Coordinates of N, CA, C and O in Angstrom, one line a residue:
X1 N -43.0 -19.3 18.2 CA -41.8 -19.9 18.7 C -40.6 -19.7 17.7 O -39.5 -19.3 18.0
X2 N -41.1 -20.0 16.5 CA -40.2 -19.8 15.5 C -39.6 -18.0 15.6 O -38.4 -17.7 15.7
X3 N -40.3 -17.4 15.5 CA -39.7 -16.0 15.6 C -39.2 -15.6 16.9 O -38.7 -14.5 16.9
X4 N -39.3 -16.2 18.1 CA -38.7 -15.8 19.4 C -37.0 -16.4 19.2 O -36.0 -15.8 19.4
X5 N -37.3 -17.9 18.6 CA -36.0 -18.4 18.3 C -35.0 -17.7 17.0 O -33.9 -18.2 16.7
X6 N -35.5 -16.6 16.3 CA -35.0 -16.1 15.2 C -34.5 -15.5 16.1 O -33.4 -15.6 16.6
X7 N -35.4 -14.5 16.2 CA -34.9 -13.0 17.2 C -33.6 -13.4 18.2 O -32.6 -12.7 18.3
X8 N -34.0 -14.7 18.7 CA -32.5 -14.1 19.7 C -31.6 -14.8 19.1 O -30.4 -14.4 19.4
X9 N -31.6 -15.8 18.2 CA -30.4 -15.5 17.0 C -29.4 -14.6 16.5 O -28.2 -14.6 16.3
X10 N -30.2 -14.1 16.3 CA -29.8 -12.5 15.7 C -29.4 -11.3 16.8 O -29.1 -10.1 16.6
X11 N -29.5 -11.6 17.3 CA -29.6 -10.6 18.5 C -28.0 -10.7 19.4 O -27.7 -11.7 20.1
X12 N -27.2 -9.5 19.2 CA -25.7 -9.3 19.5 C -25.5 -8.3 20.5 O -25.7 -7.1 20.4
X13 N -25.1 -8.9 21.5 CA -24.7 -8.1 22.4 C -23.9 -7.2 22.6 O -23.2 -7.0 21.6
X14 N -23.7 -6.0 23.8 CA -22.4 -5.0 23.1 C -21.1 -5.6 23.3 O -20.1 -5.4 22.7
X15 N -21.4 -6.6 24.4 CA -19.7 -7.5 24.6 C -19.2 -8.0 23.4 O -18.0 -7.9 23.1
X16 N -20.0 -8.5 22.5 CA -20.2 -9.5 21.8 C -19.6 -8.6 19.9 O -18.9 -8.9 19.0
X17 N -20.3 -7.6 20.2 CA -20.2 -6.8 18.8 C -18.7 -6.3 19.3 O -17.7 -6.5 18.7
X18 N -18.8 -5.5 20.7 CA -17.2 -5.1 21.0 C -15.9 -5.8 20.5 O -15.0 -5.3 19.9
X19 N -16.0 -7.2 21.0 CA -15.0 -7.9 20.7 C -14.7 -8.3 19.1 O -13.7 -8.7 18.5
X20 N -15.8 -8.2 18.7 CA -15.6 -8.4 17.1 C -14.7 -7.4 16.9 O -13.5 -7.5 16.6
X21 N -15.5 -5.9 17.0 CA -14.7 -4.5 16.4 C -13.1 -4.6 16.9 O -12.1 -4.4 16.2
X22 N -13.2 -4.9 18.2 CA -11.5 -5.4 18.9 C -10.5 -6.3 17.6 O -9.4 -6.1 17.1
X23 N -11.4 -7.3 17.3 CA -10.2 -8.0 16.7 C -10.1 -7.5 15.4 O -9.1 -7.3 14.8
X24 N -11.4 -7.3 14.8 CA -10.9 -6.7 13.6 C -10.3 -5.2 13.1 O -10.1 -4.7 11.9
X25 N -10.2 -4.9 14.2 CA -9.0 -3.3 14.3 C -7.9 -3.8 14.8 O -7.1 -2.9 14.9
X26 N -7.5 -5.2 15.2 CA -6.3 -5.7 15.5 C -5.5 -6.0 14.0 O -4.5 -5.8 13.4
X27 N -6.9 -6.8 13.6 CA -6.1 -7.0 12.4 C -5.7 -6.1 11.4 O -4.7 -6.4 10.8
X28 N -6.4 -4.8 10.9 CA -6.5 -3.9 10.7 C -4.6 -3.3 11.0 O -3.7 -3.3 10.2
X29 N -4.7 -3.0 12.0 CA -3.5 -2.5 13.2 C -1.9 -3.1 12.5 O -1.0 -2.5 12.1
X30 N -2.1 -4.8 12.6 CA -1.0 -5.5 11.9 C -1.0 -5.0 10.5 O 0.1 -4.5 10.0
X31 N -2.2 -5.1 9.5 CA -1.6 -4.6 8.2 C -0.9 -3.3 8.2 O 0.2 -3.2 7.6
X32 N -1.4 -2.3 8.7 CA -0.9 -0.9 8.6 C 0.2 -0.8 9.3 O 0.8 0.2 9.0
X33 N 0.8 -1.6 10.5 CA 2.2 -2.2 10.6 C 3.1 -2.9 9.7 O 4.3 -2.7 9.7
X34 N 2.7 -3.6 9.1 CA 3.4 -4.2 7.9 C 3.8 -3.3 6.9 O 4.9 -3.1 6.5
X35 N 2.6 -2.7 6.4 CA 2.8 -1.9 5.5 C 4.0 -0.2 5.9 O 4.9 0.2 5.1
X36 N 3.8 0.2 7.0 CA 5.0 0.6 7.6 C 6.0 0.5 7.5 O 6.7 1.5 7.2
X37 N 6.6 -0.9 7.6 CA 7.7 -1.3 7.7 C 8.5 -1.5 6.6 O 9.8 -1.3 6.5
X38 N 7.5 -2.1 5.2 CA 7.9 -2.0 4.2 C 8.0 -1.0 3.5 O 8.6 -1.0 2.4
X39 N 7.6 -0.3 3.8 CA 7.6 1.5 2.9 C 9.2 2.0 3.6 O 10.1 2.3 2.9
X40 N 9.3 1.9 4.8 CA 10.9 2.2 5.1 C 12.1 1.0 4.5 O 13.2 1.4 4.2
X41 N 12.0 -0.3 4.4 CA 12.6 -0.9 3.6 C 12.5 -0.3 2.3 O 13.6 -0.3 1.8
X42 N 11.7 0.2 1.4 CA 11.8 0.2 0.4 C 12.6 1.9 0.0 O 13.3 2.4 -0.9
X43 N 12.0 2.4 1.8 CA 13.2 3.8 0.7 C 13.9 3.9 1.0 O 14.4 5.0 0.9
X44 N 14.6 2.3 2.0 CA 16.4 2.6 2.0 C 17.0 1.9 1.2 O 18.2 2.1 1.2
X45 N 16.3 0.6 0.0 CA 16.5 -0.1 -0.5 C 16.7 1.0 -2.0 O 17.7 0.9 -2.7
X46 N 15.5 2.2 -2.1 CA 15.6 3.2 -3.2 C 16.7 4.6 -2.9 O 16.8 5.5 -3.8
X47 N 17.2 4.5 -2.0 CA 18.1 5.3 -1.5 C 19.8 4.9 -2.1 O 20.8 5.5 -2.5
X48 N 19.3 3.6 -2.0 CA 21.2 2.9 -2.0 C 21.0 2.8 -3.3 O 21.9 3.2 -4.1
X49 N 19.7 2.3 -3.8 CA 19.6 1.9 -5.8 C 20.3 3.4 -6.3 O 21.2 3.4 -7.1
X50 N 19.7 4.8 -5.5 CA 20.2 5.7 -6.4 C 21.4 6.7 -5.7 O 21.6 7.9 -5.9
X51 N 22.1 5.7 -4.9 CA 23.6 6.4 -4.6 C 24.4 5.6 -5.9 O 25.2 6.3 -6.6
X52 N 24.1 4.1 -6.2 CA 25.2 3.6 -7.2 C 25.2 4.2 -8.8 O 24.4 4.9 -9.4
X53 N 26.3 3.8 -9.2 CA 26.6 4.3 -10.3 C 26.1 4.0 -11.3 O 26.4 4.7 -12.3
X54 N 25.1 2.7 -11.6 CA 24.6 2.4 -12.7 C 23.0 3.4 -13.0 O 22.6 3.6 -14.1
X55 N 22.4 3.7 -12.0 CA 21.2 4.8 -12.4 C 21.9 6.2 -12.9 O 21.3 6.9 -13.6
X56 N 23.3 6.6 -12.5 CA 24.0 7.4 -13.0 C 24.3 7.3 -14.5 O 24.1 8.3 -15.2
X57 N 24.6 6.3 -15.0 CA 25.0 6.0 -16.8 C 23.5 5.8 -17.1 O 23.4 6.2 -18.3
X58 N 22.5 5.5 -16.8 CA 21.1 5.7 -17.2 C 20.4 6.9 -17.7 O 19.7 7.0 -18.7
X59 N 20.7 7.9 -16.6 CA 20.2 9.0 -16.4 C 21.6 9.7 -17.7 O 21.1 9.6 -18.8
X60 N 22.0 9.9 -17.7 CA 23.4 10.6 -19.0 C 22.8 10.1 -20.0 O 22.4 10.9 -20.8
X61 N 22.6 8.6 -20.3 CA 22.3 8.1 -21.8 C 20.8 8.4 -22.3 O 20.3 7.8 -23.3
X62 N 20.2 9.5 -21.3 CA 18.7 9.5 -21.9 C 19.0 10.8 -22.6 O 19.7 11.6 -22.0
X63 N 18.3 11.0 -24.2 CA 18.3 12.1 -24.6 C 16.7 12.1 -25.2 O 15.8 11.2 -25.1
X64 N 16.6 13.5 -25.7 CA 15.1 14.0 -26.0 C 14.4 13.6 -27.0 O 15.2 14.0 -27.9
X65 N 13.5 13.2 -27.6 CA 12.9 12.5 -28.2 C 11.7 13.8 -28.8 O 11.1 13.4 -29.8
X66 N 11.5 14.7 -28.3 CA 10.3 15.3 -28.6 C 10.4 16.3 -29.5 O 9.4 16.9 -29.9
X67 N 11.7 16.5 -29.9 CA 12.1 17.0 -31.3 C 12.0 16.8 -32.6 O 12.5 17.3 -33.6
X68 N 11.0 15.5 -32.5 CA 10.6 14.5 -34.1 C 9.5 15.3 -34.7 O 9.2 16.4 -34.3
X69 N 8.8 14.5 -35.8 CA 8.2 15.0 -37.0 C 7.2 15.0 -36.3 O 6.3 15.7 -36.8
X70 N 6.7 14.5 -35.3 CA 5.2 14.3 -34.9 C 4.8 15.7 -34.4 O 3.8 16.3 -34.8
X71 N 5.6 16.2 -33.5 CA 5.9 17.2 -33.1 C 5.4 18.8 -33.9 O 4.7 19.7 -33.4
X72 N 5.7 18.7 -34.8 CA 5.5 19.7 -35.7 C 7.2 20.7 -35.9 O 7.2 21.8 -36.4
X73 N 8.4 20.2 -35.4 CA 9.7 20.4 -34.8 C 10.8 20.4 -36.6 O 12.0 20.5 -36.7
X74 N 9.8 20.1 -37.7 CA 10.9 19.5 -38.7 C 11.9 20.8 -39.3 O 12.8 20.6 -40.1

């Protein structure tokens, strides 16, 4: 008795497995929507960062560094 009552415990139907796979590809579906959305937010958000003028005085004020003694450069 014990093992007839295990067995159909355990025992999943294809309706039953189907609708699992359903929802958790739904969920699935919303993250990789989200994530969508925010990758285009971020590269018009990285678009406008590097139309302004201050990544401009950033990029001017960097000089080379690999001309030092470590280098073998003296």
């Amino acid at each position: 008795m014990l093992k007839t009552l295990l067995s159909k415990a355990l025992l999943v139907t294809t309706t039953q497995l189907t609708m699992i796979l359903i929802a958790v590809a739904s969920i699935f579906l919303v993250f990789i929507i989200i994530a969508i959305i925010k990758m285009y937010k971020l590269k018009a958000e990285n678009k406008k960062l590097m139309e302004t003028n201050a990544f401009k005085d950033i990029d001017e004020t960097y000089k080379d560094f690999t001309g030092g003694h470590l280098y073998g450069d003296n």
